[in-house]
Amino acid sequence: MWGRVRTSRFRRDWIANVRGGSFSSQGKHIKSSCSLVAFNTDQAGGMIGLSSVNAASDGKWIVTQISCHADLVTDLDFSPFDDYLLATCSADETVKLWRVCDLDQDQPNNAEVTLSTADGRLEIVLFHPVASGLLAVASARGVQVWDVTRDAALTGKHTPSVFIPTTITALNTRFSLCVQGHQGNRDSRVLWVKDDNLLTTGFNQMRQQEVRLWDSRKLSSSLSSLSLATSNATLMPLFDPDSGLLIVSGNGESVIDCFEVNSSEPFLSQVSHCLTDVLTRGVALVPKLALDVSCCEVLRLMQLTDNFIVPISYQVPRKDFHVDLYPDTVGHTPAMTAEDWWKGENKQVLNSSGLEASTSSSPLSTPSSSAAPSRSPSSTSGLSSSFLPSPSQSSRAIHSMLGSSSKFRHIQGAVLHRDTHITNLRGLHLTTPGECDGFCANGQCVAVPLAIAGGQIAVFELSQPGKLPDTTLPTIQNSVNVADFCWDPFDTHKLVVAGDDAKIRMWQIPKGGLTETLTEPERVLRGHTEKIYSIKFHPHASSLLASSSYDLTVRLWNLETGEEVKRLSGHQDQVCLSVYGKLLATVCKDGKVRLYDPRKSTLPVQEGPGPEGQRGARVVWVCDGKYLLVSGFDSRSERQLYLFSAESLASGSVASAPADVSPSTLIPFYDPDTSVLILTGKGDTRVYIYEIVPEAPYFMECSSFHSSEPHKGLCFLPKAECDVCDVEVARAIRLGKTTIEPVAFRVPRVKVRKEFFQDDVFPETAVWWEAALTAAAWLSGSNGQHRKISLRPKDMMPVSEAPKEAPVRKYLPSSVYLEEKTDEQKKEELLSAMVAKLGNREDPLPQESYEGVDEDEWVTNHQTSSSRHELHPHTSPL
């Protein structure tokens, strides 16, 4: 029945403004009722977040927070009989019950009930599924069951499995039993499944994730076990008793598996394998009464991640309501009180058939009704391909189901042939400041810093690849340590270097490369009072340079005159800057993003919150200057990408995307022609690629490029260096430990169409290697733009004008196979097939084509053979 189940998760339905994270507790971290979702946040103190299961009428979610405890909230649970009764436990050794409200109302400041267990740090809180007012609380010392109506503990303490993972504790209604469980010494989980069986997750002796099934009446050994992947992530199981489906996900992993629990072997049958876009911090099942049965939704998960709550819908594609998918589910009325349960009564909650009449409008059920684009989900696969849309569905419906995707999603990076490499590079300086890109390159030259006293820089011509000599190379000697350096974008042989002595030196490299060591710069700029750590050229105006220093100023220089022309202030720490047209953007370690109009004011015209991390950041203009892309770190020192609207920095980022954990800042390169963003860090082996769009989902992730060894970084060359015949959309120079290698980023296309110019990925490009105006003109108020050219070779036709190929039918129409044939027709077809296989009966036999011998020659040969036989009687005649 579940072979056709599919998952859906559209980026437009993600609940944003969520600050999840890694929590040092054994709790669930997220829990859902039919109306609300409660989750842990990474904010200091005992804060939890609240949101709704379904979006508001305007399609948006509201997220609010409640201060619940004096210390970390370790677990939380909704009452199965009241959507607004929430229990929380904490490291402050208390359990609290909260009467929460809808999100358009004020949330309570005080708990309705507070229980002090005096049992140390609490880890687990759980409502009884049958009796009202009954609560189980677990700590490292044991488990207690409380009647919240009397503020009294009903049971003694029992060692729980969540803290001693090698044992299983079956805490049934009034007794417990401990036995040997998983062999691994890491955290385990236990839950009840059908037929009075228990299911546990943990680790085996080989440190593999393991699932075991137990008979609660005979716990001496497990009924069956299944080993999963080798991982350190603790599995978080969820079980739906109505469908018999088990959800298994790992904390900190991006995989969510769905299994059907069987009564016989195999006890688990995989239904779906879901690869999510972000890492899981917790998962929760939405109660059955909140599902959208109109689209045959059988399960819905709420996945807690670092920045979002992702609804994941499990659907069986059918047209109408099917009773077999929706058996009667448990209702909202408790079967007994806590006192009745303690006296020994056993009852079951009455079932409800409300699913059949449900008219819940889940946002996941009608994705095509929203015009907002959504992020393409990661690949999701089940055991059967039959869940795919039928051929009769339109491509628009398929696009609506899968979400929008980038035309560059399959982009491929490849290091070019070794003949283009510069090798035997020795003495490379590997510890340049974090604000420096590490090296710089243009279409003709590449400059790399050397670990030699005096701030020496080597310059190589890209047109002269090969192995470098073992002898000393001619260099540029700056006499002080190099802080940052870059090529003039409009002069391929002018190099500008910032040093530790607060000076900026201009060097003119001879045509053809260095033949001798240079010791005297063409010009020295003085003005900063502290060390300079970043310099950037204006992308439009020639000879206009911006620099930032530890003296907390950003200064603009006219290189033609060597004069300082502007001095910007307002920063409290180190900054990284980016210039675009008339504006200049900075991101500072003081946690602010600022926007300047240098020709009008030396103070920022806008200011807003930036990355929370204190490890530095980079900023670049994207989407025609409408947005700022910032790569930095969050409060947990994990690398993050942020997108800010240039019109409203004060409102914070409009979108963010997590990267990974690494100490180096991601250095961004943005191609304005294709809106492709490429990022990597010093010492990384992975290159991230995104397409940036000016509306949701903003970040459209593409394939990554992985190098075989860590690199110093990438520098990108002008677009004219790309081989458009091979659909190369970007060309970079990769600096390794001893090599300089060109890397091509290509978009794969069908081979037969490569003969055409791919004008859909090669629009007219701005000639950003030519100046649009002079520094003096820009300072006087002019705003120039680069001219644009087409990269199409003269002998190539644009693919948009290519003749359309007639579709070729691969298979005969179904009418051929369904047509009724007489017995005589079938016999004739069978006979024809046999003849075709054996050959034509009228054709001569092969031996008929052989040439014979004359009669005289035959007689002569026969006589010779007889004579030979008389001479050699022991030889047998042929």
Short mmCIF file of N, CA and C in Angstrom, two decimals, residues 752-809:
data_model
loop_
_atom_site.label_atom_id
_atom_site.label_comp_id
_atom_site.label_asym_id
_atom_site.label_seq_id
_atom_site.Cartn_x
_atom_site.Cartn_y
_atom_site.Cartn_z
N VAL A 752 24.50 16.98 -29.26
CA VAL A 752 24.07 17.40 -30.59
C VAL A 752 23.66 18.87 -30.62
N ARG A 753 23.42 19.47 -29.46
CA ARG A 753 23.04 20.88 -29.42
C ARG A 753 24.23 21.77 -29.12
N LYS A 754 25.40 21.20 -28.82
CA LYS A 754 26.57 22.01 -28.50
C LYS A 754 27.09 22.76 -29.73
N GLU A 755 26.66 22.35 -30.90
CA GLU A 755 27.10 23.06 -32.10
C GLU A 755 26.50 24.45 -32.18
N PHE A 756 25.50 24.71 -31.33
CA PHE A 756 24.85 26.02 -31.30
C PHE A 756 25.35 26.82 -30.10
N PHE A 757 25.31 28.13 -30.22
CA PHE A 757 25.69 29.02 -29.13
C PHE A 757 24.56 29.04 -28.10
N GLN A 758 24.90 28.72 -26.86
CA GLN A 758 23.90 28.59 -25.80
C GLN A 758 23.57 29.98 -25.24
N ASP A 759 22.76 30.72 -25.96
CA ASP A 759 22.49 32.10 -25.55
C ASP A 759 21.61 32.20 -24.32
N ASP A 760 21.04 31.09 -23.85
CA ASP A 760 20.25 31.15 -22.61
C ASP A 760 21.15 31.24 -21.38
N VAL A 761 22.40 30.80 -21.48
CA VAL A 761 23.34 30.92 -20.36
C VAL A 761 24.46 31.91 -20.66
N PHE A 762 24.45 32.46 -21.86
CA PHE A 762 25.44 33.47 -22.22
C PHE A 762 24.75 34.74 -22.72
N PRO A 763 24.10 35.50 -21.85
CA PRO A 763 23.55 36.78 -22.28
C PRO A 763 24.70 37.75 -22.58
N GLU A 764 24.37 38.92 -23.09
CA GLU A 764 25.42 39.91 -23.31
C GLU A 764 26.12 40.22 -21.99
N THR A 765 27.43 40.24 -22.03
CA THR A 765 28.21 40.41 -20.81
C THR A 765 28.79 41.81 -20.73
N ALA A 766 28.87 42.34 -19.52
CA ALA A 766 29.48 43.65 -19.31
C ALA A 766 30.99 43.54 -19.44
N VAL A 767 31.58 44.50 -20.13
CA VAL A 767 33.03 44.49 -20.31
C VAL A 767 33.65 45.12 -19.07
N TRP A 768 33.68 44.34 -17.98
CA TRP A 768 34.15 44.89 -16.72
C TRP A 768 35.66 44.96 -16.63
N TRP A 769 36.37 44.61 -17.70
CA TRP A 769 37.81 44.79 -17.74
C TRP A 769 38.19 46.08 -18.47
N GLU A 770 37.16 46.90 -18.79
CA GLU A 770 37.39 48.23 -19.34
C GLU A 770 36.68 49.25 -18.47
N ALA A 771 37.31 50.38 -18.21
CA ALA A 771 36.73 51.41 -17.34
C ALA A 771 35.58 52.10 -18.05
N ALA A 772 34.54 52.45 -17.24
CA ALA A 772 33.39 53.17 -17.78
C ALA A 772 33.54 54.67 -17.64
N LEU A 773 34.37 55.13 -16.70
CA LEU A 773 34.63 56.56 -16.49
C LEU A 773 35.88 56.70 -15.65
N THR A 774 36.38 57.92 -15.54
CA THR A 774 37.58 58.18 -14.76
C THR A 774 37.23 58.45 -13.30
N ALA A 775 38.25 58.40 -12.46
CA ALA A 775 38.03 58.69 -11.05
C ALA A 775 37.54 60.11 -10.85
N ALA A 776 38.10 61.05 -11.60
CA ALA A 776 37.67 62.45 -11.47
C ALA A 776 36.21 62.61 -11.87
N ALA A 777 35.78 61.91 -12.92
CA ALA A 777 34.38 62.00 -13.34
C ALA A 777 33.45 61.41 -12.29
N TRP A 778 33.85 60.31 -11.70
CA TRP A 778 33.00 59.72 -10.65
C TRP A 778 32.91 60.63 -9.45
N LEU A 779 34.03 61.22 -9.03
CA LEU A 779 34.03 62.12 -7.88
C LEU A 779 33.21 63.37 -8.13
N SER A 780 33.08 63.75 -9.38
CA SER A 780 32.29 64.94 -9.71
C SER A 780 30.80 64.64 -9.80
N GLY A 781 30.41 63.35 -9.68
CA GLY A 781 28.99 63.01 -9.66
C GLY A 781 28.50 62.14 -10.79
N SER A 782 29.36 61.80 -11.74
CA SER A 782 28.93 60.97 -12.87
C SER A 782 28.81 59.52 -12.45
N ASN A 783 27.93 58.79 -13.13
CA ASN A 783 27.75 57.35 -12.90
C ASN A 783 27.80 56.64 -14.24
N GLY A 784 28.87 55.97 -14.51
CA GLY A 784 29.01 55.27 -15.78
C GLY A 784 28.67 53.80 -15.64
N GLN A 785 28.34 53.17 -16.75
CA GLN A 785 28.06 51.74 -16.82
C GLN A 785 28.91 51.11 -17.91
N HIS A 786 29.31 49.87 -17.68
CA HIS A 786 30.10 49.16 -18.68
C HIS A 786 29.28 48.89 -19.93
N ARG A 787 29.94 48.97 -21.07
CA ARG A 787 29.28 48.54 -22.30
C ARG A 787 29.18 47.02 -22.29
N LYS A 788 28.28 46.51 -23.10
CA LYS A 788 28.06 45.06 -23.14
C LYS A 788 28.38 44.52 -24.53
N ILE A 789 28.86 43.29 -24.53
CA ILE A 789 29.19 42.62 -25.79
C ILE A 789 28.61 41.21 -25.76
N SER A 790 28.48 40.64 -26.94
CA SER A 790 28.03 39.26 -27.06
C SER A 790 29.26 38.36 -27.19
N LEU A 791 29.22 37.25 -26.51
CA LEU A 791 30.31 36.27 -26.57
C LEU A 791 30.12 35.27 -27.71
N ARG A 792 29.10 35.42 -28.51
CA ARG A 792 28.81 34.44 -29.57
C ARG A 792 29.84 34.53 -30.69
N PRO A 793 30.50 33.39 -31.00
CA PRO A 793 31.39 33.38 -32.17
C PRO A 793 30.59 33.61 -33.45
N LYS A 794 31.25 34.16 -34.44
CA LYS A 794 30.56 34.52 -35.67
C LYS A 794 30.02 33.31 -36.41
N ASP A 795 30.66 32.16 -36.25
CA ASP A 795 30.26 30.98 -37.01
C ASP A 795 29.28 30.08 -36.24
N MET A 796 28.72 30.57 -35.12
CA MET A 796 27.79 29.76 -34.33
C MET A 796 26.42 30.40 -34.33
N MET A 797 25.39 29.57 -34.52
CA MET A 797 24.01 30.02 -34.49
C MET A 797 23.49 29.93 -33.06
N PRO A 798 22.75 30.93 -32.58
CA PRO A 798 22.17 30.83 -31.23
C PRO A 798 21.21 29.65 -31.13
N VAL A 799 21.22 29.00 -30.01
CA VAL A 799 20.36 27.84 -29.83
C VAL A 799 18.89 28.24 -29.86
N SER A 800 18.60 29.49 -29.52
CA SER A 800 17.21 29.95 -29.57
C SER A 800 16.70 30.05 -30.99
N GLU A 801 17.62 30.14 -31.98
CA GLU A 801 17.22 30.21 -33.39
C GLU A 801 17.44 28.89 -34.11
N ALA A 802 17.89 27.89 -33.41
CA ALA A 802 18.17 26.60 -34.04
C ALA A 802 16.87 25.94 -34.49
N PRO A 803 16.90 25.20 -35.58
CA PRO A 803 15.69 24.50 -36.04
C PRO A 803 15.24 23.46 -35.03
N LYS A 804 13.96 23.36 -34.87
CA LYS A 804 13.41 22.40 -33.93
C LYS A 804 13.49 21.00 -34.52
N GLU A 805 13.96 20.07 -33.71
CA GLU A 805 14.06 18.69 -34.16
C GLU A 805 12.73 18.00 -33.97
N ALA A 806 12.33 17.26 -34.98
CA ALA A 806 11.08 16.51 -34.89
C ALA A 806 11.23 15.40 -33.88
N PRO A 807 10.26 15.25 -32.99
CA PRO A 807 10.38 14.17 -31.99
C PRO A 807 10.34 12.80 -32.64
N VAL A 808 11.17 11.92 -32.15
CA VAL A 808 11.26 10.56 -32.68
C VAL A 808 10.55 9.62 -31.72
N ARG A 809 9.57 8.88 -32.26
CA ARG A 809 8.85 7.93 -31.42
C ARG A 809 9.73 6.72 -31.16
#
